[in-house]
């Protein structure tokens, strides 16, 4: 993966105003890393992120940090993937501190692709993994993240020149291909089992918590040595049913960013018409 320089968010990206454009390559660690939540995605990691934040671990890094909240994070993830899988460049503690030096905890993918590296980089942090029955996990992941990594509309937004999609699409495609050895549908369940066995083999039992959604706050609080929160109802977020709808809505907002940018800066009429036609057709087609 070729090195991609940082570019600030275009002022015309008005349809995704919630994004920031922090250049993590210029950042440094500001808080200690305390928790490495290294369970695979679709095992309740979004809910865990909210729970850890509620318990005082701020911030907690998650795929959403790169995919939606601060898209330039994808540049550093691409650097990390290139170093790990292609032998291009180096990525160690200094770079991890740049990427999530503002976080006391991490979870979800693509962090899991670097489980060994992160455990070595932060030996002082406690490790926990969320788990789930493998068949239901695989079915959920097929409908959500696998779909997201392979669906064409995100690729179209990237090719049309959307700022965020242009960083996110190559990163998620590279991660998804490498981590699952080229075929998630075929290899997912096997690698799931191998992954958790690997975590158990390298983390001392006293420093590892295996957690399943539904167990509430108590096991987390006991393991992390923090008091129970005032609100003891455990959060539930990012369910399967709403995943595709949220991603599709984001795709269309990114398409509109591109169309608006072309219209403001005098891009070709053909490009504007093509983008607008594609966006409108997808939007109204989905409503029928």
mmCIF file of C-alpha atoms in Angstrom, residues 3-144:
data_model
loop_
_atom_site.group_PDB
_atom_site.id
_atom_site.type_symbol
_atom_site.label_atom_id
_atom_site.label_comp_id
_atom_site.label_asym_id
_atom_site.label_seq_id
_atom_site.Cartn_x
_atom_site.Cartn_y
_atom_site.Cartn_z
ATOM 1 C CA UNK A 3 1.998 6.043 1.489
ATOM 2 C CA UNK A 4 -0.894 8.482 1.286
ATOM 3 C CA UNK A 5 -0.326 12.038 2.548
ATOM 4 C CA UNK A 6 -2.748 13.812 4.838
ATOM 5 C CA UNK A 7 -5.165 16.291 3.274
ATOM 6 C CA UNK A 8 -7.620 18.422 5.257
ATOM 7 C CA UNK A 9 -11.325 17.904 4.870
ATOM 8 C CA UNK A 10 -12.773 19.889 1.948
ATOM 9 C CA UNK A 11 -14.955 22.791 3.000
ATOM 10 C CA UNK A 12 -17.567 21.536 0.555
ATOM 11 C CA UNK A 13 -18.151 18.300 2.507
ATOM 12 C CA UNK A 14 -21.299 19.712 4.051
ATOM 13 C CA UNK A 15 -23.266 16.463 3.992
ATOM 14 C CA UNK A 16 -20.886 14.797 6.472
ATOM 15 C CA UNK A 17 -20.377 17.699 8.855
ATOM 16 C CA UNK A 18 -19.864 15.332 11.815
ATOM 17 C CA UNK A 19 -16.379 14.298 10.621
ATOM 18 C CA UNK A 20 -13.134 15.793 11.932
ATOM 19 C CA UNK A 21 -9.813 16.003 10.100
ATOM 20 C CA UNK A 22 -7.162 15.515 12.779
ATOM 21 C CA UNK A 23 -3.778 14.503 11.417
ATOM 22 C CA UNK A 24 -2.786 11.737 13.831
ATOM 23 C CA UNK A 25 0.745 11.633 12.430
ATOM 24 C CA UNK A 26 1.326 14.872 14.321
ATOM 25 C CA UNK A 27 -0.177 13.627 17.607
ATOM 26 C CA UNK A 28 1.437 12.116 20.691
ATOM 27 C CA UNK A 29 0.237 10.126 23.702
ATOM 28 C CA UNK A 30 -1.583 12.276 26.241
ATOM 29 C CA UNK A 31 -3.205 9.626 28.477
ATOM 30 C CA UNK A 32 -2.009 6.160 29.549
ATOM 31 C CA UNK A 33 -3.237 3.078 27.698
ATOM 32 C CA UNK A 34 -5.105 0.918 30.207
ATOM 33 C CA UNK A 35 -7.357 -1.538 28.345
ATOM 34 C CA UNK A 36 -6.819 -3.590 25.201
ATOM 35 C CA UNK A 37 -10.232 -4.985 24.276
ATOM 36 C CA UNK A 38 -9.189 -7.381 21.531
ATOM 37 C CA UNK A 39 -12.359 -9.333 20.800
ATOM 38 C CA UNK A 40 -13.258 -9.575 17.130
ATOM 39 C CA UNK A 41 -15.847 -7.163 15.761
ATOM 40 C CA UNK A 42 -19.516 -8.198 15.916
ATOM 41 C CA UNK A 43 -19.043 -9.616 19.421
ATOM 42 C CA UNK A 44 -20.522 -6.542 21.100
ATOM 43 C CA UNK A 45 -17.554 -4.210 20.668
ATOM 44 C CA UNK A 46 -19.633 -1.084 20.054
ATOM 45 C CA UNK A 47 -21.583 -1.693 23.263
ATOM 46 C CA UNK A 48 -18.322 -2.404 25.060
ATOM 47 C CA UNK A 49 -16.901 0.884 23.822
ATOM 48 C CA UNK A 50 -19.803 2.757 25.381
ATOM 49 C CA UNK A 51 -19.497 0.742 28.579
ATOM 50 C CA UNK A 52 -15.761 1.377 28.938
ATOM 51 C CA UNK A 53 -16.339 5.085 28.413
ATOM 52 C CA UNK A 54 -19.031 4.974 31.093
ATOM 53 C CA UNK A 55 -16.498 3.343 33.421
ATOM 54 C CA UNK A 56 -14.107 6.251 32.919
ATOM 55 C CA UNK A 57 -11.771 4.990 30.190
ATOM 56 C CA UNK A 58 -11.727 7.946 27.831
ATOM 57 C CA UNK A 59 -11.517 7.697 24.963
ATOM 58 C CA UNK A 60 -12.050 4.171 23.669
ATOM 59 C CA UNK A 61 -10.878 3.585 20.109
ATOM 60 C CA UNK A 62 -13.179 1.676 17.717
ATOM 61 C CA UNK A 63 -13.481 1.165 13.967
ATOM 62 C CA UNK A 64 -16.009 4.000 14.003
ATOM 63 C CA UNK A 65 -13.155 6.279 15.073
ATOM 64 C CA UNK A 66 -11.634 5.834 11.612
ATOM 65 C CA UNK A 67 -14.626 5.031 9.431
ATOM 66 C CA UNK A 68 -16.879 7.898 10.539
ATOM 67 C CA UNK A 69 -15.448 10.146 13.251
ATOM 68 C CA UNK A 70 -11.955 11.036 11.980
ATOM 69 C CA UNK A 71 -11.360 9.505 8.510
ATOM 70 C CA UNK A 72 -7.649 10.514 8.324
ATOM 71 C CA UNK A 73 -7.016 7.803 10.925
ATOM 72 C CA UNK A 74 -7.318 5.442 7.951
ATOM 73 C CA UNK A 75 -4.016 6.790 6.634
ATOM 74 C CA UNK A 76 -2.153 5.495 9.666
ATOM 75 C CA UNK A 77 -4.039 2.215 9.593
ATOM 76 C CA UNK A 78 -2.952 1.820 5.981
ATOM 77 C CA UNK A 79 0.631 2.471 7.089
ATOM 78 C CA UNK A 80 0.282 -0.199 9.775
ATOM 79 C CA UNK A 81 -1.198 -2.715 7.341
ATOM 80 C CA UNK A 82 1.565 -2.053 4.821
ATOM 81 C CA UNK A 83 4.229 -2.612 7.468
ATOM 82 C CA UNK A 84 2.639 -5.845 8.718
ATOM 83 C CA UNK A 85 1.573 -7.500 5.494
ATOM 84 C CA UNK A 86 3.823 -5.953 2.834
ATOM 85 C CA UNK A 87 6.997 -5.261 4.787
ATOM 86 C CA UNK A 88 6.833 -1.591 3.817
ATOM 87 C CA UNK A 89 7.994 0.813 6.499
ATOM 88 C CA UNK A 90 7.824 0.312 10.251
ATOM 89 C CA UNK A 91 4.998 0.709 12.733
ATOM 90 C CA UNK A 92 5.699 0.467 16.459
ATOM 91 C CA UNK A 93 4.920 2.040 19.811
ATOM 92 C CA UNK A 94 5.673 5.553 18.555
ATOM 93 C CA UNK A 95 3.149 5.231 15.736
ATOM 94 C CA UNK A 96 0.507 3.584 17.941
ATOM 95 C CA UNK A 97 0.846 6.493 20.361
ATOM 96 C CA UNK A 98 0.284 8.892 17.489
ATOM 97 C CA UNK A 99 -2.798 7.023 16.266
ATOM 98 C CA UNK A 100 -4.575 6.588 19.580
ATOM 99 C CA UNK A 101 -2.535 8.464 22.125
ATOM 100 C CA UNK A 102 -5.735 10.226 23.169
ATOM 101 C CA UNK A 103 -7.301 6.888 24.170
ATOM 102 C CA UNK A 104 -7.138 4.871 27.376
ATOM 103 C CA UNK A 105 -8.751 1.858 25.700
ATOM 104 C CA UNK A 106 -9.108 0.291 22.268
ATOM 105 C CA UNK A 107 -11.485 -2.245 20.745
ATOM 106 C CA UNK A 108 -12.879 -3.649 17.493
ATOM 107 C CA UNK A 109 -11.207 -3.971 14.116
ATOM 108 C CA UNK A 110 -8.767 -3.188 12.633
ATOM 109 C CA UNK A 111 -7.071 -3.212 16.062
ATOM 110 C CA UNK A 112 -7.476 -6.993 16.214
ATOM 111 C CA UNK A 113 -5.164 -7.463 13.218
ATOM 112 C CA UNK A 114 -2.390 -6.156 15.471
ATOM 113 C CA UNK A 115 -3.257 -7.968 18.699
ATOM 114 C CA UNK A 116 0.272 -9.315 19.273
ATOM 115 C CA UNK A 117 1.867 -5.997 18.402
ATOM 116 C CA UNK A 118 -0.426 -4.032 20.722
ATOM 117 C CA UNK A 119 0.048 -6.440 23.624
ATOM 118 C CA UNK A 120 3.809 -6.039 23.209
ATOM 119 C CA UNK A 121 3.552 -2.264 22.839
ATOM 120 C CA UNK A 122 1.385 -1.833 25.969
ATOM 121 C CA UNK A 123 2.393 -4.573 28.431
ATOM 122 C CA UNK A 124 0.948 -2.530 31.289
ATOM 123 C CA UNK A 125 -2.582 -2.652 29.846
ATOM 124 C CA UNK A 126 -5.172 -5.237 30.823
ATOM 125 C CA UNK A 127 -6.520 -7.431 28.036
ATOM 126 C CA UNK A 128 -10.122 -8.473 27.578
ATOM 127 C CA UNK A 129 -11.880 -10.224 24.724
ATOM 128 C CA UNK A 130 -15.565 -10.256 23.928
ATOM 129 C CA UNK A 131 -16.710 -13.615 22.578
ATOM 130 C CA UNK A 132 -19.774 -15.031 20.864
ATOM 131 C CA UNK A 133 -21.012 -18.344 19.484
ATOM 132 C CA UNK A 134 -19.068 -18.715 16.251
ATOM 133 C CA UNK A 135 -21.958 -19.541 13.897
ATOM 134 C CA UNK A 136 -24.089 -16.561 14.932
ATOM 135 C CA UNK A 137 -21.004 -14.337 14.840
ATOM 136 C CA UNK A 138 -20.171 -15.450 11.300
ATOM 137 C CA UNK A 139 -23.740 -14.887 10.091
ATOM 138 C CA UNK A 140 -23.835 -11.413 11.649
ATOM 139 C CA UNK A 141 -20.473 -10.462 10.181
ATOM 140 C CA UNK A 142 -21.468 -11.651 6.706
ATOM 141 C CA UNK A 143 -24.471 -9.304 6.793
ATOM 142 C CA UNK A 144 -22.531 -6.328 8.093
#
